[in-house]
Amino acid sequence: MTLPYLADALAERFGAAPAVADDRLSLTFAELDARVDAVAGRLAQEGFGRGDVLAVMLPNRVELVVCLFAAWRLGGVATPVNPAFTQVEATHQVTDSGARLIVVESDDAPTGGARPVTVASLATATPTGAAPVELAPDDLALLVYTSGSTGRPKGVMLSHANVDAMSDTMARHMELDADDHCLLILPLFHVNAVMVSLLAPLRVGGRLTIVGRFSPPTFFDEVERIRPTYFSAVPTIYALLASLPDEVRPDTSSLRFVVCGAAPVSQELLTACERRFGFLMVEGYGLTEGTCASACNPVGPDAVRKLGTVGPALPGQRIAIGGPDGEHLPVGEVGEVLISGPTVMQGYLNQPQATVDTVVGGWLHTGDVGRLDEDGYLQLVDRIKDMIIRGGENLYPKEIENTIAGIEGVLEVAVVGRPDDVLGEVPVAFVVAYPGAVLTEDDVLAACRRELTRVKVPAAVDVIEALPKNPVGKIDKPTLRRLVRSA
């Protein structure tokens, strides 16, 4: 099977056009294919072959991209590992995935028990000219591990059919072509970056430029220098950009649009960024278990974007709202978001029961609560597991967060449940203010009392300097829950 996102297919179609670059290295499509061939030959010398798993524990750089393609060239599976992982964390992923080899930056990097291959040793490899292994649609391409916010991280099995469908869908939805240029700032150990920023542009002849660690003060300098047509980021990054000094007014004219995903964004932050920076922001929604995205607002200038929603189902996918017994609910009803289509994962590695519990009759049970409007646009309400039960009443933190996000001076907010001897749980809010803004607990509580019923008003508000984040940049609510429970 010829897959249009593989290095040899890309080289044949786009040849001398620029493909991927970072601050040290720039490759055309033909040069990328040659490097992939060389690295695949080096991995084959180490005994890597069809069905084997390659762990890649590198920061964002061109060599990480090369290693993903090299694993596929040999018929293997890639599992990207967070380079900030400790030995314990790396060992869990490497051992659980059964990785034969791990590509690392240095000899002292944690290996999790797999045989290490340093990225420097790959630089001396030379092309072999060997033909790529023939791949089938149901061959595994990626093992992407969940963040582990509800337990030990699980390996999500994504086939080449999943990857092909997702990258093609995103390229079409974002109306990408060979003139597009993505600026990559999200980590490539996350499926969002692989699908939206890497494979979607490359498969249509577009290009990718990788920047180092995200830095708010210098980010727009990179935008002005590189002149990308789009980038994808999480709400935390947009919040940091929105908090830059007022005198920062960058030239963003090269950007056709920007994408916000991986976590819900408040309407206030989205609107503030669009007005200040002049770019079109589209919010999308998806899970690793759905190979990245299942809904997204459109990017076309005449298309209908609905603020407060994550858009309609992407082409080829279906979204339904499930009731308590799994029945599909009518328009406007609130229930669990269900997804079906060619991007639904193959399952969790080594966890058949978790797979059966999550994918039922072809429908992926997301654990998110939402509603569909009459046009099929999805509005997220909250996570099922985040729901707070106060004195028998079900409270969704996102409703409280939306109210607080609308208060002048609020940059970020998170609401979690705190155990209560009488009521069972009560909501507490953690709030981050814009730099220079004066915000007090009384300000927040007064606004909540005006707009929310009494049961939804937080029992306490803590104005803090920063919210804890997980490696993907999402607000780390499990850490906040542990803090309030220990207090």
Short mmCIF file of C-alpha atoms in Angstrom, two decimals:
data_model
loop_
_atom_site.label_atom_id
_atom_site.label_comp_id
_atom_site.label_asym_id
_atom_site.label_seq_id
_atom_site.Cartn_x
_atom_site.Cartn_y
_atom_site.Cartn_z
CA MET A 1 0.00 0.00 0.00
CA THR A 2 1.36 3.44 -0.94
CA LEU A 3 0.65 5.96 1.80
CA PRO A 4 0.92 9.60 0.67
CA TYR A 5 2.58 10.80 3.89
CA LEU A 6 5.55 8.40 3.82
CA ALA A 7 8.97 9.86 3.00
CA ASP A 8 9.51 8.04 -0.29
CA ALA A 9 6.06 9.02 -1.60
CA LEU A 10 6.61 12.64 -0.57
CA ALA A 11 10.02 12.76 -2.27
CA GLU A 12 8.60 11.38 -5.50
CA ARG A 13 5.89 14.06 -5.59
CA PHE A 14 7.65 17.12 -4.20
CA GLY A 15 11.41 16.49 -4.69
CA ALA A 16 13.43 19.67 -4.24
CA ALA A 17 10.73 21.65 -2.41
CA PRO A 18 11.51 22.54 1.25
CA ALA A 19 10.06 20.04 3.72
CA VAL A 20 11.28 20.32 7.33
CA ALA A 21 13.66 22.62 9.15
CA ASP A 22 14.80 23.59 12.62
CA ASP A 23 17.44 26.07 13.77
CA ARG A 24 20.28 23.70 12.78
CA LEU A 25 19.11 21.77 9.75
CA SER A 26 16.90 22.24 6.70
CA LEU A 27 15.83 19.42 4.36
CA THR A 28 13.99 19.25 1.08
CA PHE A 29 11.59 16.36 0.50
CA ALA A 30 14.30 14.49 -1.43
CA GLU A 31 16.86 15.12 1.31
CA LEU A 32 14.37 14.02 3.96
CA ASP A 33 13.82 10.74 2.12
CA ALA A 34 17.59 10.18 1.87
CA ARG A 35 18.03 10.78 5.61
CA VAL A 36 15.13 8.47 6.40
CA ASP A 37 16.72 5.77 4.22
CA ALA A 38 20.06 6.19 5.99
CA VAL A 39 18.62 6.11 9.50
CA ALA A 40 16.44 3.12 8.62
CA GLY A 41 19.57 1.29 7.52
CA ARG A 42 21.26 2.12 10.83
CA LEU A 43 18.25 0.88 12.80
CA ALA A 44 18.14 -2.32 10.72
CA GLN A 45 21.76 -2.97 11.69
CA GLU A 46 20.56 -2.91 15.31
CA GLY A 47 18.02 -5.64 14.50
CA PHE A 48 14.97 -3.40 14.09
CA GLY A 49 12.38 -4.69 11.63
CA ARG A 50 8.71 -5.22 10.82
CA GLY A 51 6.43 -5.03 13.84
CA ASP A 52 9.15 -3.76 16.18
CA VAL A 53 8.61 -0.65 18.31
CA LEU A 54 11.02 2.28 18.20
CA ALA A 55 10.94 4.67 21.16
CA VAL A 56 12.06 8.20 20.22
CA MET A 57 12.97 10.32 23.23
CA LEU A 58 14.06 13.58 21.64
CA PRO A 59 13.04 17.22 21.95
CA ASN A 60 11.43 18.77 18.88
CA ARG A 61 14.04 18.62 16.11
CA VAL A 62 14.33 17.39 12.53
CA GLU A 63 15.89 14.09 13.64
CA LEU A 64 12.74 13.20 15.57
CA VAL A 65 10.74 13.50 12.34
CA VAL A 66 13.34 11.41 10.50
CA CYS A 67 13.13 8.66 13.14
CA LEU A 68 9.33 8.41 12.85
CA PHE A 69 9.57 7.97 9.09
CA ALA A 70 12.50 5.53 9.44
CA ALA A 71 10.50 3.26 11.76
CA TRP A 72 7.66 3.19 9.21
CA ARG A 73 10.11 2.54 6.34
CA LEU A 74 11.09 -0.70 8.09
CA GLY A 75 7.48 -1.67 8.85
CA GLY A 76 7.85 -0.77 12.51
CA VAL A 77 5.91 1.26 15.05
CA ALA A 78 7.03 4.54 16.63
CA THR A 79 6.31 5.61 20.19
CA PRO A 80 7.40 9.21 20.90
CA VAL A 81 8.53 9.68 24.51
CA ASN A 82 8.49 12.96 26.44
CA PRO A 83 12.19 13.93 26.69
CA ALA A 84 11.55 15.43 30.13
CA PHE A 85 10.52 12.04 31.54
CA THR A 86 12.32 10.61 34.54
CA GLN A 87 13.74 7.10 34.49
CA VAL A 88 10.55 5.80 36.16
CA GLU A 89 8.24 7.47 33.63
CA ALA A 90 10.34 6.47 30.64
CA THR A 91 10.59 2.89 31.90
CA HIS A 92 6.80 2.57 32.07
CA GLN A 93 6.31 3.65 28.45
CA VAL A 94 9.28 1.76 27.03
CA THR A 95 8.47 -1.44 28.91
CA ASP A 96 4.74 -1.29 28.23
CA SER A 97 5.28 -0.61 24.52
CA GLY A 98 7.88 -3.37 24.20
CA ALA A 99 10.29 -0.99 22.45
CA ARG A 100 13.36 -2.72 21.05
CA LEU A 101 15.40 0.46 20.60
CA ILE A 102 15.25 3.99 21.98
CA VAL A 103 16.74 7.04 20.25
CA VAL A 104 18.13 9.50 22.78
CA GLU A 105 20.18 12.71 22.79
CA SER A 106 22.94 11.57 25.13
CA ASP A 107 24.40 8.47 26.73
CA ASP A 108 23.09 9.46 30.17
CA ALA A 109 19.44 9.83 29.07
CA PRO A 110 16.94 7.41 30.66
CA THR A 111 16.35 4.42 28.39
CA GLY A 112 13.71 2.42 30.23
CA GLY A 113 15.63 -0.76 29.52
CA ALA A 114 15.61 -0.51 25.71
CA ARG A 115 18.87 -0.53 23.77
CA PRO A 116 19.89 3.10 23.26
CA VAL A 117 20.89 4.69 19.97
CA THR A 118 22.21 8.24 20.23
CA VAL A 119 21.00 10.80 17.74
CA ALA A 120 24.63 11.73 17.04
CA SER A 121 25.38 8.19 15.86
CA LEU A 122 22.58 8.46 13.30
CA ALA A 123 24.22 11.49 11.68
CA THR A 124 26.97 9.33 10.17
CA ALA A 125 24.57 6.83 8.59
CA THR A 126 24.52 6.71 4.78
CA PRO A 127 21.61 5.89 2.45
CA THR A 128 21.22 2.20 1.58
CA GLY A 129 18.85 2.37 -1.36
CA ALA A 130 16.80 -0.47 0.14
CA ALA A 131 13.14 -0.56 -0.82
CA PRO A 132 10.68 0.42 1.93
CA VAL A 133 8.69 -2.38 3.55
CA GLU A 134 5.18 -2.73 2.12
CA LEU A 135 2.61 -1.56 4.65
CA ALA A 136 -1.03 -2.58 5.14
CA PRO A 137 -3.73 -0.18 6.39
CA ASP A 138 -4.16 -2.11 9.63
CA ASP A 139 -0.43 -2.14 10.45
CA LEU A 140 0.30 -0.12 13.58
CA ALA A 141 2.00 3.22 12.96
CA LEU A 142 2.06 4.91 16.36
CA LEU A 143 1.79 4.12 20.04
CA VAL A 144 0.90 7.43 21.66
CA TYR A 145 0.58 7.43 25.44
CA THR A 146 -2.14 9.28 27.28
CA SER A 147 -1.19 11.86 29.89
CA GLY A 148 -2.15 9.54 32.72
CA SER A 149 -4.41 12.08 34.44
CA THR A 150 -6.78 9.26 35.46
CA GLY A 151 -4.15 6.60 36.20
CA ARG A 152 -1.10 5.06 34.55
CA PRO A 153 -0.59 6.29 30.98
CA LYS A 154 -2.11 3.95 28.39
CA GLY A 155 -0.68 3.22 24.97
CA VAL A 156 -3.15 4.23 22.26
CA MET A 157 -2.70 2.03 19.18
CA LEU A 158 -3.06 4.01 15.94
CA SER A 159 -2.88 2.22 12.60
CA HIS A 160 -1.67 3.62 9.30
CA ALA A 161 -5.32 3.76 8.24
CA ASN A 162 -6.01 5.98 11.27
CA VAL A 163 -3.02 8.20 10.51
CA ASP A 164 -3.85 8.46 6.79
CA ALA A 165 -7.48 9.37 7.46
CA MET A 166 -6.63 11.94 10.13
CA SER A 167 -3.82 13.73 8.30
CA ASP A 168 -5.88 13.81 5.09
CA THR A 169 -8.92 15.16 6.94
CA MET A 170 -6.93 17.95 8.58
CA ALA A 171 -5.23 18.93 5.32
CA ARG A 172 -8.61 19.21 3.62
CA HIS A 173 -10.35 20.92 6.51
CA MET A 174 -7.62 23.54 6.86
CA GLU A 175 -7.51 23.95 3.05
CA LEU A 176 -3.76 23.33 3.00
CA ASP A 177 -1.67 23.31 -0.17
CA ALA A 178 1.98 23.52 -1.19
CA ASP A 179 2.16 27.20 -0.23
CA ASP A 180 1.37 26.51 3.41
CA HIS A 181 4.05 26.68 6.06
CA CYS A 182 3.43 25.45 9.60
CA LEU A 183 5.33 26.73 12.61
CA LEU A 184 5.63 23.87 15.11
CA ILE A 185 5.58 24.76 18.80
CA LEU A 186 3.70 21.81 20.34
CA PRO A 187 5.65 18.71 21.42
CA LEU A 188 5.91 15.90 18.88
CA PHE A 189 5.26 13.28 21.55
CA HIS A 190 1.63 14.44 21.30
CA VAL A 191 -0.69 13.37 18.49
CA ASN A 192 -1.85 16.94 17.80
CA ALA A 193 1.60 18.00 16.65
CA VAL A 194 2.16 14.87 14.56
CA MET A 195 -1.16 15.14 12.71
CA VAL A 196 -1.93 18.86 12.47
CA SER A 197 1.55 20.36 12.25
CA LEU A 198 3.67 17.60 10.66
CA LEU A 199 1.79 15.17 8.44
CA ALA A 200 -1.08 17.39 7.26
CA PRO A 201 1.15 20.02 5.58
CA LEU A 202 3.78 17.59 4.30
CA ARG A 203 1.29 15.34 2.52
CA VAL A 204 0.21 18.27 0.30
CA GLY A 205 3.73 19.60 -0.31
CA GLY A 206 3.67 22.23 2.43
CA ARG A 207 6.51 22.74 4.84
CA LEU A 208 7.23 22.63 8.55
CA THR A 209 9.60 24.74 10.62
CA ILE A 210 10.37 23.57 14.15
CA VAL A 211 11.18 26.15 16.79
CA GLY A 212 12.79 25.31 20.11
CA ARG A 213 11.14 25.66 23.45
CA PHE A 214 8.19 28.07 23.34
CA SER A 215 9.10 31.49 24.73
CA PRO A 216 6.35 34.16 24.89
CA PRO A 217 8.72 37.17 24.65
CA THR A 218 10.39 35.87 21.46
CA PHE A 219 7.57 33.92 19.83
CA PHE A 220 6.33 36.68 17.56
CA ASP A 221 9.91 37.43 16.53
CA GLU A 222 9.93 33.88 15.13
CA VAL A 223 6.58 34.45 13.40
CA GLU A 224 7.90 37.60 11.74
CA ARG A 225 11.16 35.88 10.71
CA ILE A 226 9.73 32.57 9.47
CA ARG A 227 6.45 33.92 8.03
CA PRO A 228 4.33 30.80 8.63
CA THR A 229 0.78 30.52 7.31
CA TYR A 230 -0.50 28.79 10.46
CA PHE A 231 0.40 27.24 13.78
CA SER A 232 -1.40 25.07 16.31
CA ALA A 233 -1.29 25.70 20.06
CA VAL A 234 -3.08 25.02 23.34
CA PRO A 235 -5.05 27.59 25.38
CA THR A 236 -2.18 28.05 27.82
CA ILE A 237 0.06 29.33 25.02
CA TYR A 238 -2.58 31.80 23.87
CA ALA A 239 -3.04 32.96 27.47
CA LEU A 240 0.70 33.63 27.72
CA LEU A 241 0.65 35.55 24.44
CA ALA A 242 -2.38 37.57 25.56
CA SER A 243 -0.51 38.57 28.72
CA LEU A 244 2.41 40.12 26.79
CA PRO A 245 2.88 43.88 27.34
CA ASP A 246 0.46 46.08 25.42
CA GLU A 247 3.25 47.52 23.28
CA VAL A 248 3.81 44.10 21.67
CA ARG A 249 1.96 44.45 18.35
CA PRO A 250 3.55 41.94 15.96
CA ASP A 251 3.19 41.56 12.21
CA THR A 252 1.00 38.47 11.83
CA SER A 253 -0.02 39.11 8.23
CA SER A 254 1.47 35.83 7.01
CA LEU A 255 -0.94 33.78 9.15
CA ARG A 256 -4.08 32.54 7.38
CA PHE A 257 -5.36 31.11 10.66
CA VAL A 258 -4.24 29.56 13.95
CA VAL A 259 -5.60 26.47 15.67
CA CYS A 260 -6.52 26.08 19.33
CA GLY A 261 -7.04 22.58 20.68
CA ALA A 262 -6.13 19.95 23.30
CA ALA A 263 -8.18 21.74 25.99
CA PRO A 264 -11.23 24.06 26.11
CA VAL A 265 -10.57 27.77 25.56
CA SER A 266 -12.74 30.53 26.95
CA GLN A 267 -14.59 32.77 24.50
CA GLU A 268 -13.02 35.77 26.20
CA LEU A 269 -9.45 34.57 25.55
CA LEU A 270 -10.23 33.60 21.97
CA THR A 271 -11.80 36.97 21.23
CA ALA A 272 -9.01 38.88 22.99
CA CYS A 273 -6.33 37.15 20.91
CA GLU A 274 -8.17 37.67 17.62
CA ARG A 275 -8.72 41.37 18.29
CA ARG A 276 -5.21 42.05 19.51
CA PHE A 277 -3.15 39.96 17.08
CA GLY A 278 -5.43 40.03 14.05
CA PHE A 279 -5.39 36.33 13.25
CA LEU A 280 -8.32 33.98 12.72
CA MET A 281 -8.55 31.43 15.55
CA VAL A 282 -10.34 28.14 15.00
CA GLU A 283 -11.10 25.88 17.94
CA GLY A 284 -11.14 22.14 17.50
CA TYR A 285 -11.76 19.10 19.66
CA GLY A 286 -10.52 15.55 19.81
CA LEU A 287 -8.74 12.84 21.74
CA THR A 288 -5.61 10.79 21.26
CA GLU A 289 -7.99 7.82 21.04
CA GLY A 290 -9.54 9.50 17.97
CA THR A 291 -6.13 10.13 16.33
CA CYS A 292 -6.35 13.83 17.24
CA ALA A 293 -9.42 15.73 16.02
CA SER A 294 -13.11 14.92 15.60
CA ALA A 295 -14.66 18.40 15.40
CA CYS A 296 -13.34 21.76 14.30
CA ASN A 297 -14.66 25.15 13.33
CA PRO A 298 -14.04 25.91 9.65
CA VAL A 299 -11.20 28.16 8.46
CA GLY A 300 -12.71 29.60 5.24
CA PRO A 301 -13.40 33.36 5.27
CA ASP A 302 -17.09 32.82 4.47
CA ALA A 303 -17.58 29.75 6.66
CA VAL A 304 -19.67 29.82 9.81
CA ARG A 305 -17.65 29.77 13.01
CA LYS A 306 -19.57 29.61 16.26
CA LEU A 307 -17.76 30.93 19.31
CA GLY A 308 -18.35 28.74 22.31
CA THR A 309 -18.41 25.61 20.16
CA VAL A 310 -15.65 23.37 18.79
CA GLY A 311 -17.38 23.17 15.42
CA PRO A 312 -19.14 20.35 13.59
CA ALA A 313 -17.89 16.79 13.09
CA LEU A 314 -15.00 16.57 10.66
CA PRO A 315 -15.71 14.84 7.31
CA GLY A 316 -15.91 11.08 7.61
CA GLN A 317 -16.64 11.17 11.34
CA ARG A 318 -19.88 11.17 13.30
CA ILE A 319 -20.57 12.76 16.67
CA ALA A 320 -23.51 11.76 18.85
CA ILE A 321 -24.57 12.59 22.39
CA GLY A 322 -25.10 9.52 24.55
CA GLY A 323 -27.59 9.15 27.37
CA PRO A 324 -27.18 7.13 30.59
CA ASP A 325 -28.01 3.87 28.81
CA GLY A 326 -25.99 4.65 25.70
CA GLU A 327 -28.95 5.84 23.64
CA HIS A 328 -28.39 8.77 21.28
CA LEU A 329 -30.01 11.94 22.57
CA PRO A 330 -31.79 14.59 20.44
CA VAL A 331 -30.45 18.04 19.54
CA GLY A 332 -29.86 20.27 22.56
CA GLU A 333 -29.75 17.45 25.13
CA VAL A 334 -26.67 17.12 27.36
CA GLY A 335 -24.82 13.81 27.58
CA GLU A 336 -21.56 12.02 26.83
CA VAL A 337 -19.83 12.88 23.56
CA LEU A 338 -19.52 9.78 21.33
CA ILE A 339 -17.39 9.55 18.18
CA SER A 340 -17.27 7.08 15.31
CA GLY A 341 -15.33 6.95 12.06
CA PRO A 342 -12.03 5.87 10.50
CA THR A 343 -9.92 7.71 13.07
CA VAL A 344 -11.10 5.75 16.13
CA MET A 345 -8.12 3.94 17.65
CA GLN A 346 -7.41 0.24 17.36
CA GLY A 347 -7.47 0.00 21.15
CA TYR A 348 -5.28 0.36 24.22
CA LEU A 349 -2.11 -1.73 24.14
CA ASN A 350 -2.25 -4.69 26.54
CA GLN A 351 -5.56 -3.46 28.02
CA PRO A 352 -8.42 -5.34 26.35
CA GLN A 353 -10.97 -4.53 29.06
CA ALA A 354 -10.24 -0.79 28.91
CA THR A 355 -10.61 -1.01 25.13
CA VAL A 356 -13.98 -2.77 25.38
CA ASP A 357 -15.18 -0.22 27.93
CA THR A 358 -14.11 2.72 25.76
CA VAL A 359 -15.07 1.65 22.23
CA VAL A 360 -18.61 0.24 22.25
CA GLY A 361 -20.24 -0.81 19.00
CA GLY A 362 -17.75 1.27 17.03
CA TRP A 363 -18.44 4.40 19.10
CA LEU A 364 -15.63 5.97 21.10
CA HIS A 365 -16.87 7.01 24.55
CA THR A 366 -14.91 10.17 25.24
CA GLY A 367 -15.77 10.88 28.86
CA ASP A 368 -16.64 14.43 27.82
CA VAL A 369 -20.05 16.01 28.34
CA GLY A 370 -21.55 18.12 25.57
CA ARG A 371 -24.53 19.02 23.40
CA LEU A 372 -25.11 19.38 19.66
CA ASP A 373 -27.01 22.32 18.22
CA GLU A 374 -29.36 22.27 15.25
CA ASP A 375 -26.42 22.74 12.84
CA GLY A 376 -24.40 19.90 14.34
CA TYR A 377 -21.91 22.18 16.14
CA LEU A 378 -20.60 20.66 19.36
CA GLN A 379 -20.56 22.61 22.61
CA LEU A 380 -18.52 21.03 25.38
CA VAL A 381 -19.95 21.19 28.88
CA ASP A 382 -17.27 19.41 30.89
CA ARG A 383 -15.48 16.16 31.65
CA ILE A 384 -17.64 13.50 33.30
CA LYS A 385 -14.90 12.85 35.83
CA ASP A 386 -14.64 16.57 36.65
CA MET A 387 -18.28 16.82 37.72
CA ILE A 388 -18.76 18.03 41.30
CA ILE A 389 -21.68 16.69 43.35
CA ARG A 390 -22.60 19.29 45.98
CA GLY A 391 -25.38 18.26 48.32
CA GLY A 392 -26.82 15.98 45.64
CA GLU A 393 -26.65 18.60 42.87
CA ASN A 394 -24.46 17.95 39.82
CA LEU A 395 -22.18 20.90 39.03
CA TYR A 396 -20.04 21.22 35.92
CA PRO A 397 -16.84 23.17 36.67
CA LYS A 398 -16.68 24.52 33.11
CA GLU A 399 -19.85 26.58 33.67
CA ILE A 400 -18.27 28.18 36.72
CA GLU A 401 -14.97 28.64 34.87
CA ASN A 402 -16.74 30.36 31.97
CA THR A 403 -18.32 32.83 34.38
CA ILE A 404 -15.01 33.62 36.06
CA ALA A 405 -13.19 33.86 32.71
CA GLY A 406 -15.53 36.70 31.79
CA ILE A 407 -14.35 38.86 34.70
CA GLU A 408 -12.03 41.69 33.67
CA GLY A 409 -8.45 40.86 34.57
CA VAL A 410 -8.82 37.05 34.61
CA LEU A 411 -6.25 35.26 32.46
CA GLU A 412 -6.81 31.61 33.44
CA VAL A 413 -9.10 29.74 35.82
CA ALA A 414 -9.63 26.19 37.03
CA VAL A 415 -12.39 24.89 39.29
CA VAL A 416 -12.18 21.58 41.15
CA GLY A 417 -14.13 19.85 43.90
CA ARG A 418 -13.02 19.91 47.53
CA PRO A 419 -14.29 17.26 49.98
CA ASP A 420 -16.86 18.58 52.46
CA ASP A 421 -18.15 16.72 55.52
CA VAL A 422 -21.71 18.01 55.06
CA LEU A 423 -22.19 18.55 51.31
CA GLY A 424 -19.87 15.86 49.98
CA GLU A 425 -18.03 18.27 47.68
CA VAL A 426 -17.86 22.02 47.13
CA PRO A 427 -16.31 23.90 44.20
CA VAL A 428 -13.14 25.89 44.74
CA ALA A 429 -11.58 28.16 42.11
CA PHE A 430 -7.94 28.83 41.27
CA VAL A 431 -7.52 32.07 39.30
CA VAL A 432 -4.57 33.65 37.49
CA ALA A 433 -4.76 37.37 36.74
CA TYR A 434 -3.31 39.25 33.78
CA PRO A 435 0.03 40.91 34.63
CA GLY A 436 -0.68 44.21 36.35
CA ALA A 437 -4.35 43.44 36.95
CA VAL A 438 -5.73 43.82 40.46
CA LEU A 439 -7.98 40.89 41.28
CA THR A 440 -9.23 39.73 44.66
CA GLU A 441 -11.24 36.80 45.97
CA ASP A 442 -14.11 39.18 46.69
CA ASP A 443 -14.14 40.39 43.07
CA VAL A 444 -14.48 36.84 41.80
CA LEU A 445 -17.10 35.82 44.33
CA ALA A 446 -19.19 38.93 43.69
CA ALA A 447 -19.30 38.17 39.96
CA CYS A 448 -20.22 34.54 40.62
CA ARG A 449 -23.03 35.53 42.96
CA ARG A 450 -24.45 37.82 40.27
CA GLU A 451 -24.43 35.21 37.51
CA LEU A 452 -24.66 31.80 39.15
CA THR A 453 -27.15 30.12 41.44
CA ARG A 454 -25.96 29.87 45.00
CA VAL A 455 -25.01 26.19 44.80
CA LYS A 456 -22.56 26.93 41.97
CA VAL A 457 -20.72 29.77 43.72
CA PRO A 458 -17.23 28.60 44.77
CA ALA A 459 -16.69 27.99 48.44
CA ALA A 460 -13.24 29.54 48.09
CA VAL A 461 -11.18 31.43 45.51
CA ASP A 462 -7.40 31.33 45.42
CA VAL A 463 -5.69 33.96 43.22
CA ILE A 464 -2.33 32.44 42.29
CA GLU A 465 0.60 33.28 40.00
CA ALA A 466 0.31 30.21 37.74
CA LEU A 467 -1.73 27.05 37.33
CA PRO A 468 0.03 23.66 37.21
CA LYS A 469 0.24 22.18 33.70
CA ASN A 470 0.85 18.69 32.37
CA PRO A 471 3.50 18.03 29.66
CA VAL A 472 1.04 18.84 26.86
CA GLY A 473 0.17 22.22 28.37
CA LYS A 474 -3.26 21.35 29.75
CA ILE A 475 -4.24 22.58 33.20
CA ASP A 476 -3.35 19.78 35.61
CA LYS A 477 -6.56 19.35 37.59
CA PRO A 478 -5.46 16.13 39.34
CA THR A 479 -2.67 18.13 41.00
CA LEU A 480 -5.14 20.82 42.06
CA ARG A 481 -7.46 18.17 43.51
CA ARG A 482 -4.59 16.69 45.50
CA LEU A 483 -3.76 20.16 46.81
CA VAL A 484 -7.28 20.88 48.03
CA ARG A 485 -7.68 17.42 49.55
CA SER A 486 -4.39 17.61 51.43
CA ALA A 487 -5.31 21.10 52.68
#
